[in-house]
Every structure is written in structure tokens, then in C-alpha cells.
Coordinates of C-alpha atoms in Angstrom, one line a residue:
Chain A
M374 CA 0.0 0.0 0.0
R375 CA 1.3 3.3 -0.9
Q376 CA 1.9 5.8 1.9
P377 CA 2.2 9.2 0.3
G378 CA 4.3 11.7 2.2
T379 CA 4.1 9.6 5.4
Y380 CA 6.8 11.3 7.4
S381 CA 7.9 13.8 4.9
G382 CA 5.0 16.0 5.8
I383 CA 7.1 18.2 7.9
L384 CA 10.2 18.1 5.8
S385 CA 9.8 18.0 2.1
G386 CA 10.7 14.6 0.8
G387 CA 9.2 13.8 -2.6
V388 CA 7.5 10.6 -3.3
S389 CA 8.7 8.0 -5.7
G390 CA 6.7 4.9 -6.2
K391 CA 9.7 2.7 -6.1
T392 CA 11.6 4.2 -3.3
G393 CA 8.8 4.8 -0.9
P394 CA 8.5 8.1 0.8
H395 CA 12.2 8.8 0.5
S396 CA 13.3 11.0 -2.3
L397 CA 16.5 9.1 -3.0
P398 CA 16.9 5.4 -3.5
L399 CA 18.2 3.6 -0.4
A400 CA 19.8 0.8 -2.3
R401 CA 21.9 3.2 -4.3
I402 CA 22.9 5.1 -1.1
K403 CA 24.0 1.8 0.5
K404 CA 26.0 0.9 -2.5
I405 CA 27.9 4.2 -2.4
M406 CA 28.5 3.8 1.3
K407 CA 30.0 0.4 0.8
K408 CA 32.3 1.7 -2.0
S409 CA 33.7 4.5 0.3
S410 CA 36.0 2.0 1.9
D411 CA 36.9 -1.6 1.8
E412 CA 36.5 -1.7 5.6
V413 CA 32.8 -0.9 5.6
K414 CA 31.3 -4.0 6.8
M415 CA 27.7 -3.7 7.8
I416 CA 25.3 -0.9 7.6
S417 CA 22.2 -0.5 9.7
G418 CA 18.9 -0.1 8.0
E419 CA 18.5 3.4 9.3
A420 CA 21.7 4.8 8.1
P421 CA 20.7 5.1 4.4
I422 CA 17.5 6.7 5.5
V423 CA 19.4 9.4 7.4
F424 CA 21.5 9.8 4.3
S425 CA 18.5 10.1 2.0
K426 CA 17.4 13.2 3.9
A427 CA 20.9 14.5 4.4
C428 CA 21.6 14.3 0.7
E429 CA 18.5 16.3 0.0
L430 CA 19.7 19.0 2.5
F431 CA 23.1 18.9 0.9
I432 CA 21.8 19.3 -2.6
E433 CA 19.7 22.2 -1.4
E434 CA 22.5 23.9 0.3
L435 CA 24.9 23.4 -2.6
T436 CA 22.3 24.6 -5.1
R437 CA 21.4 27.6 -3.1
R438 CA 25.0 28.7 -2.8
S439 CA 25.7 28.0 -6.4
W440 CA 22.7 30.0 -7.4
M441 CA 24.0 33.0 -5.4
M442 CA 27.0 32.8 -7.6
T443 CA 24.9 32.7 -10.7
M444 CA 23.0 35.8 -9.6
K445 CA 26.2 37.5 -8.8
G446 CA 27.1 37.1 -12.4
K447 CA 23.7 38.4 -13.4
R448 CA 22.9 35.2 -15.2
R449 CA 19.9 32.8 -15.1
T450 CA 21.7 29.6 -15.9
L451 CA 23.4 27.8 -13.2
H452 CA 26.7 26.6 -14.5
K453 CA 29.4 24.2 -13.2
E454 CA 31.6 27.2 -12.5
D455 CA 29.0 28.5 -10.1
V456 CA 29.1 25.2 -8.2
A457 CA 32.9 25.5 -8.1
S458 CA 32.7 29.0 -6.8
A459 CA 30.3 28.0 -4.1
V460 CA 32.5 25.1 -3.1
V461 CA 35.5 27.3 -2.8
A462 CA 33.6 29.9 -0.8
T463 CA 32.2 27.5 1.8
D464 CA 34.3 25.8 4.5
V465 CA 32.2 22.7 4.9
F466 CA 32.6 22.0 1.2
D467 CA 36.4 21.8 1.4
F468 CA 36.2 18.1 0.7
L469 CA 34.8 18.9 -2.7
V470 CA 37.5 21.3 -3.9
N471 CA 39.4 18.6 -5.8
L472 CA 36.3 17.2 -7.4
V473 CA 35.0 20.5 -8.8
S474 CA 38.4 21.6 -10.1
E475 CA 39.1 18.3 -11.8
C476 CA 37.3 19.2 -15.0
A477 CA 37.8 22.9 -14.8
K478 CA 38.6 24.5 -18.1
P479 CA 42.3 25.1 -18.3
E480 CA 42.1 28.8 -19.3
D481 CA 39.4 29.5 -16.8
S482 CA 40.8 31.8 -14.2
S483 CA 37.6 33.5 -13.0
P484 CA 34.9 31.0 -12.5
I485 CA 32.0 33.4 -12.6
K486 CA 32.9 35.2 -15.7
E487 CA 30.4 34.5 -18.4
R488 CA 31.9 33.2 -21.6
V489 CA 30.7 35.0 -24.7
Chain B
M160 CA 12.2 -1.0 2.8
E161 CA 15.5 -2.4 3.4
R162 CA 15.8 -3.6 6.9
G163 CA 18.7 -5.0 8.6
E164 CA 22.1 -5.3 9.0
S165 CA 23.1 -5.9 5.4
S166 CA 23.0 -9.6 5.4
E167 CA 26.0 -11.6 4.2
Q168 CA 24.3 -12.3 1.0
N169 CA 23.6 -8.7 0.3
T170 CA 27.2 -7.8 1.0
K171 CA 28.5 -10.3 -1.4
T172 CA 26.0 -9.3 -4.1
N173 CA 26.8 -5.7 -3.8
T174 CA 30.6 -6.3 -3.9
R175 CA 30.2 -8.4 -6.9
S176 CA 28.1 -6.0 -8.9
S177 CA 30.3 -3.1 -8.2
L178 CA 33.7 -4.7 -8.7
A179 CA 33.2 -7.3 -11.3
M180 CA 33.6 -5.7 -14.6
T181 CA 32.2 -8.5 -16.6
I182 CA 29.1 -9.6 -14.7
E183 CA 25.9 -8.3 -16.1
E184 CA 23.7 -6.3 -13.8
E185 CA 21.5 -9.2 -12.9
T186 CA 21.4 -8.0 -9.3
E187 CA 20.2 -4.6 -10.2
N188 CA 17.5 -6.1 -12.3
S189 CA 16.4 -8.6 -9.7
K190 CA 16.2 -5.9 -7.1
G191 CA 14.1 -3.9 -9.5
N192 CA 16.3 -1.0 -8.8
N193 CA 14.4 1.8 -10.4
G194 CA 14.7 0.2 -13.8
D195 CA 17.5 2.5 -14.7
T196 CA 18.3 2.5 -18.4
S197 CA 21.8 1.4 -17.6
S198 CA 20.8 -1.9 -16.2
R199 CA 22.6 -3.8 -19.0
R200 CA 26.0 -2.2 -18.7
P201 CA 28.7 -3.9 -16.7
M202 CA 30.6 -1.7 -14.3
N203 CA 27.9 0.9 -14.5
E204 CA 29.3 4.3 -13.8
Q205 CA 25.9 5.6 -12.9
D206 CA 25.6 3.2 -10.0
Q207 CA 28.1 5.4 -8.2
F208 CA 25.8 8.3 -8.2
M209 CA 22.3 9.3 -7.2
P210 CA 19.9 9.2 -10.1
I211 CA 20.2 12.5 -11.9
A212 CA 16.5 12.9 -12.2
N213 CA 16.1 12.9 -8.4
V214 CA 19.0 15.4 -8.1
I215 CA 17.4 17.7 -10.6
R216 CA 14.0 17.5 -9.0
I217 CA 15.5 18.6 -5.6
M218 CA 17.3 21.5 -7.3
R219 CA 14.3 22.7 -9.2
R220 CA 12.2 22.7 -6.1
L221 CA 14.6 25.2 -4.6
L222 CA 15.4 27.4 -7.6
P223 CA 13.1 30.2 -8.9
P224 CA 10.9 29.1 -11.8
H225 CA 12.9 31.0 -14.4
A226 CA 16.2 29.4 -13.5
K227 CA 18.0 27.1 -15.9
I228 CA 20.5 24.5 -15.0
A229 CA 23.4 23.6 -17.3
D230 CA 24.0 19.9 -17.8
D231 CA 27.5 20.1 -16.5
A232 CA 26.2 21.7 -13.3
K233 CA 23.7 18.8 -12.8
E234 CA 26.4 16.3 -13.2
T235 CA 28.8 18.1 -10.9
I236 CA 26.2 18.2 -8.2
Q237 CA 25.4 14.6 -8.8
Q238 CA 29.1 13.7 -8.2
C239 CA 29.3 16.0 -5.2
V240 CA 26.5 14.0 -3.5
S241 CA 28.3 10.8 -3.9
E242 CA 31.5 12.4 -2.6
Y243 CA 29.5 13.6 0.4
I244 CA 28.2 10.2 1.2
S245 CA 31.6 8.7 1.0
F246 CA 33.1 11.4 3.1
I247 CA 30.7 11.0 5.9
T248 CA 30.7 7.3 5.7
A249 CA 34.4 7.1 6.0
E250 CA 34.4 9.2 9.1
A251 CA 31.5 7.1 10.6
N252 CA 33.3 3.9 9.7
D253 CA 36.5 5.1 11.4
R254 CA 34.6 5.7 14.6
C255 CA 33.0 2.2 14.4
R256 CA 36.4 0.7 14.0
R257 CA 37.9 2.6 16.9
E258 CA 35.0 1.4 19.0
Q259 CA 35.3 -2.1 17.6
R260 CA 31.7 -2.2 16.2
K261 CA 30.9 -3.8 13.0
T262 CA 27.7 -1.9 12.0
I263 CA 27.5 1.7 11.0
T264 CA 24.4 3.0 12.6
A265 CA 22.3 6.1 12.0
E266 CA 23.8 7.6 15.1
D267 CA 27.3 7.1 13.7
V268 CA 26.2 8.9 10.5
L269 CA 24.8 11.8 12.5
W270 CA 27.9 12.0 14.7
A271 CA 30.1 12.1 11.6
M272 CA 28.1 14.8 10.0
S273 CA 28.2 16.9 13.1
K274 CA 31.9 16.4 13.4
L275 CA 32.6 17.3 9.8
G276 CA 30.8 20.6 10.1
F277 CA 27.2 19.9 9.1
D278 CA 25.7 20.9 12.4
N279 CA 22.9 22.7 10.8
Y280 CA 21.6 19.4 9.4
M281 CA 21.3 17.9 12.9
Q282 CA 18.0 19.2 13.8
P283 CA 16.0 18.3 10.7
L284 CA 17.8 15.0 10.5
T285 CA 17.1 14.1 14.0
L286 CA 13.5 15.0 13.6
Y287 CA 13.3 13.0 10.4
L288 CA 14.8 10.0 12.1
N289 CA 12.5 10.2 15.1
R290 CA 9.5 10.4 12.8
Y291 CA 10.7 7.5 10.9
R292 CA 11.3 5.4 14.0
Q293 CA 7.9 6.2 15.3
Y294 CA 6.3 5.4 12.0
E295 CA 8.1 2.1 11.9
S296 CA 7.1 1.1 15.4
E297 CA 3.5 2.0 14.7
R298 CA 3.6 0.1 11.5
T299 CA 4.8 -3.0 13.2
S300 CA 2.8 -2.8 16.4
V301 CA -0.6 -4.1 17.0
R302 CA -3.2 -2.0 15.4
G303 CA -6.6 -0.9 16.2
E304 CA -6.5 -0.7 20.0
P305 CA -9.0 1.8 21.0
F306 CA -8.1 4.6 23.4
V307 CA -10.6 3.4 26.0
K308 CA -9.1 -0.1 26.3
R309 CA -5.7 1.4 27.1
T310 CA -7.1 3.4 29.9
V311 CA -8.4 0.3 31.6
D312 CA -5.1 -1.6 31.1
Y313 CA -2.9 1.0 32.7
A314 CA -5.1 2.6 35.3
Q315 CA -3.3 2.7 38.6
G316 CA -6.0 4.0 40.8
S317 CA -8.5 6.7 40.1
S318 CA -6.0 9.5 40.5
F319 CA -4.2 8.7 37.3
P320 CA -5.1 11.5 34.9
V321 CA -6.4 10.8 31.5
P322 CA -4.3 12.7 29.1
S323 CA -6.1 15.3 27.1
P324 CA -5.6 15.7 23.4
A325 CA -3.3 18.5 24.3
Y326 CA -0.5 16.0 24.8
A327 CA -0.6 14.8 21.3
P328 CA 0.3 17.1 18.4
V329 CA -2.8 18.5 16.8
L330 CA -3.2 17.0 13.4
P331 CA -6.0 16.4 11.0
H332 CA -7.5 13.1 12.0
G333 CA -9.6 12.3 8.9
P334 CA -8.4 11.7 5.4
G335 CA -6.4 14.6 4.3
P336 CA -3.6 15.3 1.8
G337 CA -0.9 12.8 2.5
H338 CA -2.7 11.2 5.4
G339 CA -4.9 8.8 3.6
H340 CA -4.0 6.0 5.9
P341 CA -6.2 5.8 9.0
Q342 CA -3.3 4.7 11.2
G343 CA -1.2 7.6 10.0
L344 CA 2.0 8.8 11.4
F345 CA 0.5 10.8 14.2
N346 CA -1.9 8.3 15.6
P347 CA -3.0 9.7 18.9
A348 CA -4.0 6.3 20.2
A349 CA -0.5 5.0 19.7
M350 CA 1.1 8.0 21.2
V351 CA -1.1 7.7 24.2
N352 CA 0.2 4.1 24.5
E353 CA 3.7 5.5 24.7
F354 CA 2.5 8.1 27.2
Y355 CA 1.1 5.4 29.4
R356 CA 4.1 3.3 29.1
N357 CA 6.3 6.1 30.2
A358 CA 4.0 6.8 33.1
Q359 CA 4.3 3.2 34.1
R360 CA 8.0 3.5 34.2
G361 CA 7.6 6.2 36.8
L362 CA 8.1 9.2 34.7
P363 CA 6.1 12.1 35.9
G364 CA 2.8 12.0 34.1
G365 CA 2.1 14.8 31.7
S366 CA 5.4 16.6 32.3
S367 CA 7.5 13.9 30.8
S368 CA 10.2 15.0 28.5
N369 CA 8.7 12.7 25.9
V370 CA 5.9 15.0 25.3
H371 CA 5.1 13.5 22.0
G372 CA 5.3 10.0 23.3
L373 CA 8.4 9.1 21.3
P374 CA 10.5 6.3 22.6
S375 CA 13.4 7.9 24.4
F376 CA 16.1 8.8 21.9
D377 CA 18.7 11.2 22.9
P378 CA 20.2 12.4 19.6
Y379 CA 22.9 14.3 21.3
G380 CA 23.8 11.7 23.8
Q381 CA 26.9 10.8 21.9
F382 CA 27.8 14.4 21.3
K383 CA 28.2 15.3 24.9

């Protein structure tokens, strides 16, 4: 039986038929958790559930900060450069610095400059 | 809903499907995992990430309607999410190893997030987890016990006060959006059950810290 928005009434959590009330697929989360280290042995059933909500919050925060960069550049399209700028500007996102700079365009010195 | 401690079988299956380059994604198919288009590809890169559609949906919910999102931005954020999960999990796992525990629990995850600077997530996550736990306990408990019956079971003399509805959160009780199920999340009867159980344990009636009748869960117990 489908339980729409069961405990996501307070906090937004989208509904997907296959993943239940969680917005993100638990099996996928579990898979990524296991991949993080060879030493990860067992994961409680609740851990992916916490992550499904946490990832939502994370995406929201990253998106919000990236969008601020987009607006700063007076644009309406959120680009990867905006994400990179947001990461650099935020302490908690330090762990992402390498990831966002990996595919940075070589001649790109100012991330928020709009390319003509 | 995946329950449980990641049974041995599950572990092996997951390891196989993520490491073995040549095995077809039978496990993905048999789990019915979202029917992703990539179910046939061995060593599926997309398995490392959250489905992009979900990521985009969350982004769009947040952004103004006129906003556009470049494809590279979507992919980048998709990758960032996976990195986030790995980052937190590694920290949580370290803690488990130090304490010689084999299972990463929800508390470990919350602890790791707090330690790594995501304090502002604590409150919504703890709330979410509590709701989930309550939902689960209601789902698996005996249903349909009327309020009156409980009163009789736990009455300890006439002086025991009957809790008024004020002790339960006020919520629509009939069918409403998102509350089609009669034994919905905030079932006052079940919460009263908890209330009575707490009272039996000697907690002061009515002024218990578990106002909402949740089983005692101190989210910050490990942070002190």
C-alpha cells in the first residue's frame, strides 16, 4: 500500500513509487556507502534513511549557494563554474574542492565570468 | 524497505556487482532498482551516483521558476552528492572501527556529519529519524487498539489522569492530503500508548520530556 508523504509532511521529501516516501533510492545510497572504503562491513537499515534526507539537504545547500554565484554574475543559468565557486567559498565544502576543479577548463581563471 | 544489517548475502552481491567488470547487472534487475536504463551495462558508472532525475528535482524545487540549470552543473552536483556520502561514511566507519563495532548506525552517521561541520543538518535529520522510527514502530505494532481499552489496562488508581488531546500534536484526523492511511503517522492512540508506558516506568505523568510520546532517543547523547 502506498503511503504518500508519510513522514515527509514536515520536511519535504518527494514521493517516488519505487523508493517509498524517501526522495533518494536507499539501495543506491547503501552501494555508495560500501564503496567508500573496503573496511565498511555492515550498515544498519536506518543509516541510508538518514542519508536520503541528508543528501536532500546537501543538494539544497549546494544549489542555493551556487545560485547565489549565478545571480552575482547576473545570469539565469546555473553553470558548473557557479558550483565550483560555491564550493571554494564554503568551508564545509572543502572536501569537494578537488572534485570541482578536476574538470575545470584550463584557461578558466575567473569561474564566474560568463563566456561569450 | 531495506531492513537490517546488510546480510552476508547482500554484501556479497553488492561487492560483486560493483567490482566485477564482466558480470551483467543481474542483481540490479532482480532488485528492481528503479529500472535504470543502464541496467545492462557492466561496471555501471551511474551506479556510483544518485539518479540525476532525483537530483534535478530537488534542485528545481529550490530554484526560482525561471532558473535554468546547465548539464555540467547537474552532473557536478550529482558527483558531489556521492562524494558527500563517501566522506561522511568514511568518518563514521572510522569511529566504528575505533570502538570495535561492525555496524554503521544512524547515530554514527549523524555524529560524523556533526563532526565534519554539518551541524545545521542535525535538527532536521534528528526530527526526520525520530518520525521514521515512530512510523516504523506503529507500522509493526498491534493496530486498532481503542483509546478506552488502554485506559483500563494502565489505570493505577483513580488518581491517574487521563491525558487530554493536548498531549498529542494537533493534526487532521480524517483523510487529508498525505494522510490517507487511517493509522497515519500521528496516531493519537499509539502516542497515548507510549505516554502510558512512560508513566508506568515512573516518569512524571504529563510533564515527561517525551511530550510527544516518542521512545526515548537522545540524539545528542553521543555528542556530549
